[in-house]
mmCIF file of N, CA, C and O in Angstrom:
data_model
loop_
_atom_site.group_PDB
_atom_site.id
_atom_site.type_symbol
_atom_site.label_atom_id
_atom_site.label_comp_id
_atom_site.label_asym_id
_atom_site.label_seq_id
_atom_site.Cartn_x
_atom_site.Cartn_y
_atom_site.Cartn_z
ATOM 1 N N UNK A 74 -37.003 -60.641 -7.804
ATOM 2 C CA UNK A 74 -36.530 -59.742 -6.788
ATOM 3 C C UNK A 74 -35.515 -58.781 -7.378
ATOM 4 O O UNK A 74 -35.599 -57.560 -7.252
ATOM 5 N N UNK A 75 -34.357 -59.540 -8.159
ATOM 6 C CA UNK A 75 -33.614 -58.566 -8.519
ATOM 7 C C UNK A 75 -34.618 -57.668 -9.815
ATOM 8 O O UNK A 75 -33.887 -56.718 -10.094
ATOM 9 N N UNK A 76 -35.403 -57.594 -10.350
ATOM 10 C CA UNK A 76 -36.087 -56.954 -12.017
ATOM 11 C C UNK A 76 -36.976 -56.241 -10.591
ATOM 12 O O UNK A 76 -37.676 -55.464 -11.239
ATOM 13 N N UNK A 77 -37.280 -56.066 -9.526
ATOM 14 C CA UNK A 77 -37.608 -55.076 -8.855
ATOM 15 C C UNK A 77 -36.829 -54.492 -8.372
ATOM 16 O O UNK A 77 -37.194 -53.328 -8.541
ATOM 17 N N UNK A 78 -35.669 -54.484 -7.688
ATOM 18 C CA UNK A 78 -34.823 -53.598 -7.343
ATOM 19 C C UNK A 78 -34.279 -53.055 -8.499
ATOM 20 O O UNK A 78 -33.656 -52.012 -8.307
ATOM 21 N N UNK A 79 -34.326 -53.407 -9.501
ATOM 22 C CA UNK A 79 -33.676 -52.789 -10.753
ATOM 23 C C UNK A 79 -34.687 -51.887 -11.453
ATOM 24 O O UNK A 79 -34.361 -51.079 -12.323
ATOM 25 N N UNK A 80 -35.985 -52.080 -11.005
ATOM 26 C CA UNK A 80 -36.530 -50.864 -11.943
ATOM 27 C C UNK A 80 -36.945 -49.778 -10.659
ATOM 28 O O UNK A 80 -37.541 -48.731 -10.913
ATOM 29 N N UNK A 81 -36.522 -50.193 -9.136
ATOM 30 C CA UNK A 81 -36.812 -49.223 -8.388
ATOM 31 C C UNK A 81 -35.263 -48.102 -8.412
ATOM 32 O O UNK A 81 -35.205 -46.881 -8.265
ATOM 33 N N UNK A 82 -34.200 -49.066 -8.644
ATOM 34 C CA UNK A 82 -32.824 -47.858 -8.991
ATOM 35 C C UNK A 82 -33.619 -47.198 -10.311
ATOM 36 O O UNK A 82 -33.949 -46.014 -10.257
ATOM 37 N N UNK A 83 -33.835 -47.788 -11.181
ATOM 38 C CA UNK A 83 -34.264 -46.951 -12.408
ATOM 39 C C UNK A 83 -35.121 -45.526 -12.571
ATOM 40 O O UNK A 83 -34.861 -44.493 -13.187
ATOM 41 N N UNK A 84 -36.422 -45.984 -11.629
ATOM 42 C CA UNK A 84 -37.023 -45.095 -10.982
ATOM 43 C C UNK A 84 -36.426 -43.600 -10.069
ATOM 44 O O UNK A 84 -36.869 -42.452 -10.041
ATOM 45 N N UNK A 85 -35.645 -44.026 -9.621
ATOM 46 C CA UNK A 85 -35.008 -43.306 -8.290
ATOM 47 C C UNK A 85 -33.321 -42.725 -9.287
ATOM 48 O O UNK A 85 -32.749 -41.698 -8.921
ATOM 49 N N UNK A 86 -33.002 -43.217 -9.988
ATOM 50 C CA UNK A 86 -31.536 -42.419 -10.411
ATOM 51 C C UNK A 86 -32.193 -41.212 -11.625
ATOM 52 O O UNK A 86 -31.276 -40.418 -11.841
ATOM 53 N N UNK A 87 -33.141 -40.921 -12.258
ATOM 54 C CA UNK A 87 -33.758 -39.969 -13.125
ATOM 55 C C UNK A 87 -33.789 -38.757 -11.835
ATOM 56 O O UNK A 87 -32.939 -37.871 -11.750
ATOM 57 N N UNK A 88 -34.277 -38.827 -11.428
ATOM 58 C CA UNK A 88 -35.460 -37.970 -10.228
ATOM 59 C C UNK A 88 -33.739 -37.453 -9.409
ATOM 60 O O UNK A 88 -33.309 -36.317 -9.210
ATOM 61 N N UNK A 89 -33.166 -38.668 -9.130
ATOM 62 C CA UNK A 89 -31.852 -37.715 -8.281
ATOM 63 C C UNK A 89 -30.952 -37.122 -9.245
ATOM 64 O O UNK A 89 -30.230 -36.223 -8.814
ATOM 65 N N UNK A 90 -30.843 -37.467 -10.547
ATOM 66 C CA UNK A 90 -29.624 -36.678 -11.442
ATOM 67 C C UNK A 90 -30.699 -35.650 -11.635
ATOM 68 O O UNK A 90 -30.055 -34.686 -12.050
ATOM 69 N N UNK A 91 -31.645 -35.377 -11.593
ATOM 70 C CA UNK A 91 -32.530 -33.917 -12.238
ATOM 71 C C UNK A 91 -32.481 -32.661 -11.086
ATOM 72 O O UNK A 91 -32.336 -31.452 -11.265
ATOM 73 N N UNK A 92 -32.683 -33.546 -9.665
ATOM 74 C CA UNK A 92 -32.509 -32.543 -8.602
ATOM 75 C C UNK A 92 -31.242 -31.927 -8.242
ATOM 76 O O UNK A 92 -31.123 -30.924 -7.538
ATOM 77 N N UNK A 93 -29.989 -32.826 -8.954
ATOM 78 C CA UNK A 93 -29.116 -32.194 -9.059
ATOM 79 C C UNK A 93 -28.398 -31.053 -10.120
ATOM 80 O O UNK A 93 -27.369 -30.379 -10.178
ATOM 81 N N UNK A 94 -29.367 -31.243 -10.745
ATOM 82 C CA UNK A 94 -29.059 -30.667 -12.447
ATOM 83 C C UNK A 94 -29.205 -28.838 -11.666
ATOM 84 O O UNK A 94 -29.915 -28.675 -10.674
ATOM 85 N N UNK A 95 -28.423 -27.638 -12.314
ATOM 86 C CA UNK A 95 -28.423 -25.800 -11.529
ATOM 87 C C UNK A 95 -29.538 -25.612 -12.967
ATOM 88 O O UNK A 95 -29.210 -25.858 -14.127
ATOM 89 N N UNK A 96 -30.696 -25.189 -12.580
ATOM 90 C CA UNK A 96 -31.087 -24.490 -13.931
ATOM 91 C C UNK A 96 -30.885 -23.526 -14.202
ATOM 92 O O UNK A 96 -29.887 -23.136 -13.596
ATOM 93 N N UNK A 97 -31.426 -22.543 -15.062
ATOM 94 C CA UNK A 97 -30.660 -21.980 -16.264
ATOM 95 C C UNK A 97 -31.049 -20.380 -14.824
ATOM 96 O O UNK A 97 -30.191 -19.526 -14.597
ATOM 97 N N UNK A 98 -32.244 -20.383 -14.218
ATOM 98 C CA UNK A 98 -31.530 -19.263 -13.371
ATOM 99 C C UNK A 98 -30.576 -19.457 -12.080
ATOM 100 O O UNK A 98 -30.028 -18.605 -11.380
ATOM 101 N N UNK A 99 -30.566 -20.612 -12.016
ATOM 102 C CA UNK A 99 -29.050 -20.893 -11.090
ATOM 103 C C UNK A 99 -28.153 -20.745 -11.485
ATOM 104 O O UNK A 99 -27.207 -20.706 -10.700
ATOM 105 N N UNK A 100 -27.948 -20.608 -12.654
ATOM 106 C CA UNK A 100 -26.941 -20.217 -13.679
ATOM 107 C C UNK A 100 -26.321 -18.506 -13.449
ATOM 108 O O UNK A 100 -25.241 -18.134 -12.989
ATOM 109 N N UNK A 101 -27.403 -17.765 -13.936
ATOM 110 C CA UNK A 101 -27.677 -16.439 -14.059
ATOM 111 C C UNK A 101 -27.183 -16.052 -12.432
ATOM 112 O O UNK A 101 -26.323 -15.227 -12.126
ATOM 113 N N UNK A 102 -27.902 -16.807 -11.612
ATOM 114 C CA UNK A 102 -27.033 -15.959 -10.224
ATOM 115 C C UNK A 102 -25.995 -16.550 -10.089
ATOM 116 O O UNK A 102 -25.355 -15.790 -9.363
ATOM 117 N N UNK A 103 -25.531 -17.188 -10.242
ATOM 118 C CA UNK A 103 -24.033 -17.630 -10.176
ATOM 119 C C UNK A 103 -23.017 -16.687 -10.929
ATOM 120 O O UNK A 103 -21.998 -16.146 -10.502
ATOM 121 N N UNK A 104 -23.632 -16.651 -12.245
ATOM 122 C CA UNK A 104 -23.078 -15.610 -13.081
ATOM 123 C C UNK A 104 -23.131 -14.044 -12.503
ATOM 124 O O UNK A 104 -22.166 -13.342 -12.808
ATOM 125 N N UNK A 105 -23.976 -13.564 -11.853
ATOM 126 C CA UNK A 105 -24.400 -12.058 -11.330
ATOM 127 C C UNK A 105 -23.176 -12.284 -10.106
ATOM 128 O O UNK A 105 -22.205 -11.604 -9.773
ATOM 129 N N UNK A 106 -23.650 -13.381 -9.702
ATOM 130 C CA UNK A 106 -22.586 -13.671 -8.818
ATOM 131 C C UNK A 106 -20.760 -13.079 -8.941
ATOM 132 O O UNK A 106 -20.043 -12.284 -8.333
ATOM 133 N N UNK A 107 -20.628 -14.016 -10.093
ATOM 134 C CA UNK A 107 -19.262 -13.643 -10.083
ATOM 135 C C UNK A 107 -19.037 -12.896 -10.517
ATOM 136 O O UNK A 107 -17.893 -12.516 -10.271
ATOM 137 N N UNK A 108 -19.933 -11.943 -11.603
ATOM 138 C CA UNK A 108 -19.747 -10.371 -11.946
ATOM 139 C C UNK A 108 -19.084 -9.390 -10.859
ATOM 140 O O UNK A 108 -18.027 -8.779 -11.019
ATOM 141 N N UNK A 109 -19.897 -9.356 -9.737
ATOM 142 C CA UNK A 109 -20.270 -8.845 -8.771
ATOM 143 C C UNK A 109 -18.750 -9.081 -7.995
ATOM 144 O O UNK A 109 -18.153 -8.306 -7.249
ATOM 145 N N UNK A 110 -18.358 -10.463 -8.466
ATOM 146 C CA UNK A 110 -16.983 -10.569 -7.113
ATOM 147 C C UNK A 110 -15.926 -10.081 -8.487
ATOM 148 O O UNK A 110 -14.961 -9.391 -8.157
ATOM 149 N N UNK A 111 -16.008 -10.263 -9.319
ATOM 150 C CA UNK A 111 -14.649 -9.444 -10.409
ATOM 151 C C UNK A 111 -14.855 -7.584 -10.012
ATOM 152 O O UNK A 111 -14.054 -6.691 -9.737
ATOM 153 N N UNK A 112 -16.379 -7.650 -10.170
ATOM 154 C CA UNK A 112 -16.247 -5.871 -10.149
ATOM 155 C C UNK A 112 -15.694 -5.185 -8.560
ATOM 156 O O UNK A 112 -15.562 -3.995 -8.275
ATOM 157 N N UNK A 113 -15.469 -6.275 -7.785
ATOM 158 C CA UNK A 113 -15.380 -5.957 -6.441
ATOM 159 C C UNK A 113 -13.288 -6.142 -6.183
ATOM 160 O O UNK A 113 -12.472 -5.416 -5.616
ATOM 161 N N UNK A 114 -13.174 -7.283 -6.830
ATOM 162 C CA UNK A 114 -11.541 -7.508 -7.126
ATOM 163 C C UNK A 114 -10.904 -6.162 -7.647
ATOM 164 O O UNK A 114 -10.019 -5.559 -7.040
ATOM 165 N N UNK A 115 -11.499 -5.735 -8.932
ATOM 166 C CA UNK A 115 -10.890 -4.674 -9.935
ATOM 167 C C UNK A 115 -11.163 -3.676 -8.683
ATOM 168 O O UNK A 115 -10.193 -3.439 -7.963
ATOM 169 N N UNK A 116 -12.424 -3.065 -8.364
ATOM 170 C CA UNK A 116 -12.212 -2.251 -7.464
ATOM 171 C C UNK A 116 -11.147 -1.832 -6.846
ATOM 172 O O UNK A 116 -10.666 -0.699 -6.842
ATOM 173 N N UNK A 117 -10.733 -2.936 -6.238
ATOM 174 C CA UNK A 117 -9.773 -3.244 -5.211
ATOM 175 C C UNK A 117 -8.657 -3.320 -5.294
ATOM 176 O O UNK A 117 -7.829 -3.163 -4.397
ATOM 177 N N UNK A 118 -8.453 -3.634 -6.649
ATOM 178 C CA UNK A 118 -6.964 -3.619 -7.613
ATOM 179 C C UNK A 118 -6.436 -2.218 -7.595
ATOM 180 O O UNK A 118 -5.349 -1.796 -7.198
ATOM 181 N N UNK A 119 -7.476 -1.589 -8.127
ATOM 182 C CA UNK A 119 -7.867 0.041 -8.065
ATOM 183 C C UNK A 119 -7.122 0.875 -7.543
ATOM 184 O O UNK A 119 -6.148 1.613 -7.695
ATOM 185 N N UNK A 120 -8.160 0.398 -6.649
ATOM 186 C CA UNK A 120 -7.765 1.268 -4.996
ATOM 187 C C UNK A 120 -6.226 0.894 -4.393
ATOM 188 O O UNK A 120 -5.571 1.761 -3.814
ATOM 189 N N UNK A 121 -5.838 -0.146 -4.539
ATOM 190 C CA UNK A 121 -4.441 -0.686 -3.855
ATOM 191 C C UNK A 121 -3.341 0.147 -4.984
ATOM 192 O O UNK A 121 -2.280 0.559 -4.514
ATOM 193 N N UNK A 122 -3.666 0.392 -6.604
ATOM 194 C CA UNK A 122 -2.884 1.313 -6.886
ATOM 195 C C UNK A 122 -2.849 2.495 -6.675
ATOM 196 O O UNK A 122 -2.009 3.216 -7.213
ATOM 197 N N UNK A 123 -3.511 2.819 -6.069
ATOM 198 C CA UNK A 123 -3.962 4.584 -5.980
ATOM 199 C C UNK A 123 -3.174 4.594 -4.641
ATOM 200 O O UNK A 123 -2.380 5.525 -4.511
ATOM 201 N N UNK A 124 -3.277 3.672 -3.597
ATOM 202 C CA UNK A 124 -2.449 3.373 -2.371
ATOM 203 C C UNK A 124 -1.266 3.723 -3.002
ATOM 204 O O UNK A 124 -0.780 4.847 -2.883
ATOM 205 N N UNK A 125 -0.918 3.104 -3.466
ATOM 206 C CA UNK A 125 0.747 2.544 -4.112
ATOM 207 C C UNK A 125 1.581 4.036 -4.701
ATOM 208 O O UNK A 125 2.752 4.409 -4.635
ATOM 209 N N UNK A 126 0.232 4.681 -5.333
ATOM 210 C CA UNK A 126 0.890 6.079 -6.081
ATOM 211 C C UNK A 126 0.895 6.932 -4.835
ATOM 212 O O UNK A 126 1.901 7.604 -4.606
ATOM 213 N N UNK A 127 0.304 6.954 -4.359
ATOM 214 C CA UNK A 127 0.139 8.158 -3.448
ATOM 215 C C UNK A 127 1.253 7.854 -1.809
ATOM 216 O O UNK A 127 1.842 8.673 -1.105
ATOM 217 N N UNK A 128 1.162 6.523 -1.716
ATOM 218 C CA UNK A 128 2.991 6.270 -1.012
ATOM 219 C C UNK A 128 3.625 6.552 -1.834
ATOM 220 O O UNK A 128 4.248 7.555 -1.484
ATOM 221 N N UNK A 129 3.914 6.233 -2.919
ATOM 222 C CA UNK A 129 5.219 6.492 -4.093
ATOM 223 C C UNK A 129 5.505 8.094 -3.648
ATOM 224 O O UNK A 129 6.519 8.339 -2.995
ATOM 225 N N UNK A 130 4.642 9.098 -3.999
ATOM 226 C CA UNK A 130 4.809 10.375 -4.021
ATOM 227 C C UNK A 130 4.934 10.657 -2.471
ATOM 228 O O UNK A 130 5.990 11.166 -2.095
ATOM 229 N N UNK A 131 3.961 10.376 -1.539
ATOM 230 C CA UNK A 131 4.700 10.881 -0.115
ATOM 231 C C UNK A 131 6.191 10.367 0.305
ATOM 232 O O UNK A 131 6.774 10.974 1.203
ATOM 233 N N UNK A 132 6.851 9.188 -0.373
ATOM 234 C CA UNK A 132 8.050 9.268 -0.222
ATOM 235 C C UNK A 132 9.122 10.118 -0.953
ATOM 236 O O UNK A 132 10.281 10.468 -0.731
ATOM 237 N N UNK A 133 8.258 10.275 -1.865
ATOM 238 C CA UNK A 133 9.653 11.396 -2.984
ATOM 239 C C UNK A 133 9.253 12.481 -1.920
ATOM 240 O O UNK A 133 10.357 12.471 -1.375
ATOM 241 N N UNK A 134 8.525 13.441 -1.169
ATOM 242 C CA UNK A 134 8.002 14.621 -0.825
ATOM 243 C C UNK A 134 8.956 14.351 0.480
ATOM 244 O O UNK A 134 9.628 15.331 0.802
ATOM 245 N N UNK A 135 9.152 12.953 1.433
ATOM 246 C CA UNK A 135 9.827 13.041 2.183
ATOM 247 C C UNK A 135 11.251 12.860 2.214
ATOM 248 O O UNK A 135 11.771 13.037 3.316
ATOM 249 N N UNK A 136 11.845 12.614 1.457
ATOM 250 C CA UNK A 136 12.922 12.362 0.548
ATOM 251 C C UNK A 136 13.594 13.929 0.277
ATOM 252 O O UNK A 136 14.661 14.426 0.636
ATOM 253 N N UNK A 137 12.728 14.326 -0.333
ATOM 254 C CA UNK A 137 13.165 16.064 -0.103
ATOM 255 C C UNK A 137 13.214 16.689 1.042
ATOM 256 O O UNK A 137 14.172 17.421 1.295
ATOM 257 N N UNK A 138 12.291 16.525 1.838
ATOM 258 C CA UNK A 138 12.367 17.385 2.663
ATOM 259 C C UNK A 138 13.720 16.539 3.670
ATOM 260 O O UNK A 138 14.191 17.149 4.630
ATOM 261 N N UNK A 139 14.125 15.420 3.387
ATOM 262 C CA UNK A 139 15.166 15.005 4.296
ATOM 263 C C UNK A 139 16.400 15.840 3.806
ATOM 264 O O UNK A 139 17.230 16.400 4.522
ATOM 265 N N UNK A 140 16.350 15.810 2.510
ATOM 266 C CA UNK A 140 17.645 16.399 1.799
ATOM 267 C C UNK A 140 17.728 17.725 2.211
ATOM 268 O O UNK A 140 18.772 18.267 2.574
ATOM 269 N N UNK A 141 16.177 18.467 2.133
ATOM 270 C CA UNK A 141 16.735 19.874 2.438
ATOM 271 C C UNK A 141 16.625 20.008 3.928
ATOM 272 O O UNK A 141 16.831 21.214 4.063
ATOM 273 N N UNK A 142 16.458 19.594 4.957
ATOM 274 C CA UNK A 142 16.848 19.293 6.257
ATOM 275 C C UNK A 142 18.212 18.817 6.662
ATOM 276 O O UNK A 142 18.615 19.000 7.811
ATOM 277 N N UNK A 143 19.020 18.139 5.640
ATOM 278 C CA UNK A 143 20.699 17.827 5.353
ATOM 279 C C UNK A 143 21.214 19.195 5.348
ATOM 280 O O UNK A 143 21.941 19.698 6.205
ATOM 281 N N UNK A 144 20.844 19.634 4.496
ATOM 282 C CA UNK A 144 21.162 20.714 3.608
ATOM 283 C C UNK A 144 21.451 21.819 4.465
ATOM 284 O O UNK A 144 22.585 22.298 4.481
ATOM 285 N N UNK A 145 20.251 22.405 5.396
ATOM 286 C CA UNK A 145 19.951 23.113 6.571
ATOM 287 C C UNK A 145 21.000 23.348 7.431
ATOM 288 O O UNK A 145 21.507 24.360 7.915
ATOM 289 N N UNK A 146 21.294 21.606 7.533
ATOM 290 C CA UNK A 146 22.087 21.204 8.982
ATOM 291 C C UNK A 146 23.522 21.687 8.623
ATOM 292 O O UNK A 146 24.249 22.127 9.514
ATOM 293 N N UNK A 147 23.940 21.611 7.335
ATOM 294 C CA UNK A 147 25.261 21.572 6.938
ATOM 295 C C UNK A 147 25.499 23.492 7.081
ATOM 296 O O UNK A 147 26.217 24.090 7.882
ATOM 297 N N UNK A 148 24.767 23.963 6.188
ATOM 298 C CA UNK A 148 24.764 25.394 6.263
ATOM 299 C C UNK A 148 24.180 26.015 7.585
ATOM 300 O O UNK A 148 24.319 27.238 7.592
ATOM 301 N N UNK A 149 23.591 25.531 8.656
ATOM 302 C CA UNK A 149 23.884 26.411 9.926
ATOM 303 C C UNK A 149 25.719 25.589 10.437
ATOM 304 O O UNK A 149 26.567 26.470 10.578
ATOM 305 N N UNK A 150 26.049 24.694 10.586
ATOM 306 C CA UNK A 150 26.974 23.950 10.770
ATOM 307 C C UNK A 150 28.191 25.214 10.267
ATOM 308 O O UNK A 150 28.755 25.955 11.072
ATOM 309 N N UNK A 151 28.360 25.227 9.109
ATOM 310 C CA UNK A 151 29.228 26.282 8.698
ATOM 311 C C UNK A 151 28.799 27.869 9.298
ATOM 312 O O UNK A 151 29.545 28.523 10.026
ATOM 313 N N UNK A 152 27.912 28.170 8.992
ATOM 314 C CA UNK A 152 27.693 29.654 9.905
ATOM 315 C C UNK A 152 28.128 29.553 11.161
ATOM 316 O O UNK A 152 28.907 30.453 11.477
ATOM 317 N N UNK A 153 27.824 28.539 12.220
ATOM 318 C CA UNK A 153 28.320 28.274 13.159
ATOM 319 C C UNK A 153 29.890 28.131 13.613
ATOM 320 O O UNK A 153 30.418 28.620 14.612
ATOM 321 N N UNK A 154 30.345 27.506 12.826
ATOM 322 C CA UNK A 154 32.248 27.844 12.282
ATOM 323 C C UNK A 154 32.709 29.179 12.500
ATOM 324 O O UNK A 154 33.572 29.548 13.297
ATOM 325 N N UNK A 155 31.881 30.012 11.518
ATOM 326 C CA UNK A 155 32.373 31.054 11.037
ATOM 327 C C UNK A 155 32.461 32.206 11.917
ATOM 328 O O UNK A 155 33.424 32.923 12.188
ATOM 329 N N UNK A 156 30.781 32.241 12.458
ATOM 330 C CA UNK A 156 30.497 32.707 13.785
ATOM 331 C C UNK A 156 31.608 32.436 15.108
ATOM 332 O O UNK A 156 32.028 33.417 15.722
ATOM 333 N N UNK A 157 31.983 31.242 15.437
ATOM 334 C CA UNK A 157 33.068 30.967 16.495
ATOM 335 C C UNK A 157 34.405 31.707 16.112
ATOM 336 O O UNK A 157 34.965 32.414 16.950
ATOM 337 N N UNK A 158 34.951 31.532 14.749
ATOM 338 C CA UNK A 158 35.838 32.060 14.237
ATOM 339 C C UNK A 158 36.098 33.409 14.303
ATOM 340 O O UNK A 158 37.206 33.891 14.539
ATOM 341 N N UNK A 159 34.465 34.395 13.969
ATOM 342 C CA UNK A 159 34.864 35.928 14.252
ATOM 343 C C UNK A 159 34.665 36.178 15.487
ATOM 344 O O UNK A 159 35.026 37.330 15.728
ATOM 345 N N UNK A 160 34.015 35.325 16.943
ATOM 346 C CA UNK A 160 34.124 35.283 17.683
ATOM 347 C C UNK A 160 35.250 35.185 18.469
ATOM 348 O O UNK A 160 35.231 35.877 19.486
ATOM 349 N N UNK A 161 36.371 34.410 18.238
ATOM 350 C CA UNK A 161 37.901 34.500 18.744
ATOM 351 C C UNK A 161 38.387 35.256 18.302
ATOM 352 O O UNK A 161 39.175 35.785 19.086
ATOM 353 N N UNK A 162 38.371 35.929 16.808
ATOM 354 C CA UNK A 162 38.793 37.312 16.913
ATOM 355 C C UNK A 162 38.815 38.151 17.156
ATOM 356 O O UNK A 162 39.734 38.968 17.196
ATOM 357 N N UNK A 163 37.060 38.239 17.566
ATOM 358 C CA UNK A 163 36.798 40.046 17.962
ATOM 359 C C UNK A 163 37.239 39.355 19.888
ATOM 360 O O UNK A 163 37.319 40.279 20.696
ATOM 361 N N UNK A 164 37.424 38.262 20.345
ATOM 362 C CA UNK A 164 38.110 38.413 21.410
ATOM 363 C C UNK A 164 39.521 38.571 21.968
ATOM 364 O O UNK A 164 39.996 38.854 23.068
ATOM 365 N N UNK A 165 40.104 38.206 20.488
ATOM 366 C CA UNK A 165 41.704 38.494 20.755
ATOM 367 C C UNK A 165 42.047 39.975 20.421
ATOM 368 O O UNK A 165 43.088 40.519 20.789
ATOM 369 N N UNK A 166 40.935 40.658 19.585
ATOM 370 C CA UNK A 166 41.402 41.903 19.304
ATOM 371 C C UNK A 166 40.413 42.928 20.878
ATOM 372 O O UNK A 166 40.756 44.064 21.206
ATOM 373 N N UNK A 167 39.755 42.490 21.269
ATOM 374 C CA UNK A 167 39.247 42.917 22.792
ATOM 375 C C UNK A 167 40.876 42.559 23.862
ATOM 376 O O UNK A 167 41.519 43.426 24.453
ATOM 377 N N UNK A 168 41.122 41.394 23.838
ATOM 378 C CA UNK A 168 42.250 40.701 24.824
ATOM 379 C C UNK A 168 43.508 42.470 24.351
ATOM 380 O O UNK A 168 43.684 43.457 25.064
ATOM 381 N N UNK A 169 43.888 42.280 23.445
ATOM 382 C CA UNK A 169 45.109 43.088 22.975
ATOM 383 C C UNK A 169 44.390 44.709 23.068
ATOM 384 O O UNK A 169 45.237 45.589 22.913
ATOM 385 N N UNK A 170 43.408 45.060 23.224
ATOM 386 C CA UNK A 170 42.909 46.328 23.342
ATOM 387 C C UNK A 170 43.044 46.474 24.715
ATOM 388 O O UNK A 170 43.655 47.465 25.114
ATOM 389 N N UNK A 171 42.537 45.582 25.621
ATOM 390 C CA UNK A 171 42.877 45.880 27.164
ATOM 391 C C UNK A 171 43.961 45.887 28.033
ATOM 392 O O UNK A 171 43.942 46.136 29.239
ATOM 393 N N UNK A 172 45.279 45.480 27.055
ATOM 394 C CA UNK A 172 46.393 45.463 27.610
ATOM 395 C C UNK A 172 46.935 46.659 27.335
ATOM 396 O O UNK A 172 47.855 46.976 28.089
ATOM 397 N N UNK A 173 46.596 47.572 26.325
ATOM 398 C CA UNK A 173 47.087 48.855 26.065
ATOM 399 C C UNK A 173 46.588 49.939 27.269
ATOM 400 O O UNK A 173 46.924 51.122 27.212
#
């Protein structure tokens, strides 16, 4: 009994390690396979730097334009001064013209 169950495992463990065995084109798509997912990663690597440069530069572009929008604010800011300033004068020299 047991020299039959032993040559029916014998029988039966060949046949299941072979059906498990990838042959050589299971191989090849596995391999196409992971070609296919690297060329798709790098892609992507790619593309996420090209992201990366092209934020990089729309922040320097907004960066300037904040500065020269500072810049703007400060120099109407002073015209505005200056403006009030010849404004009280040409009204004190109006005030002292109408008292004559």
């Amino acid at each position: 009994m047991k020299k039959g169950i032993l040559l029916v495992a014998m029988m039966f463990f060949p046949a299941i390690t072979l059906m498990s065995c990838a042959t050589t084109g299971d191989l090849e798509k596995m391999q196409a396979q992971q070609k296919l997912i690297d060329a798709k990663a790098d892609q992507a690597l790619r593309d996420a730097q090209a992201a990366k440069a092209a934020a990089d530069a729309a922040k320097l572009n907004a960066d300037a334009a904040a500065a020269r929008a500072d810049a703007a604010t400060k120099e109407a800011e002073a015209r505005e001064k200056i403006a009030d300033e010849k404004a009280k004068k040409a009204d004190a020299v109006f005030q002292r013209s109408m008292r004559k």
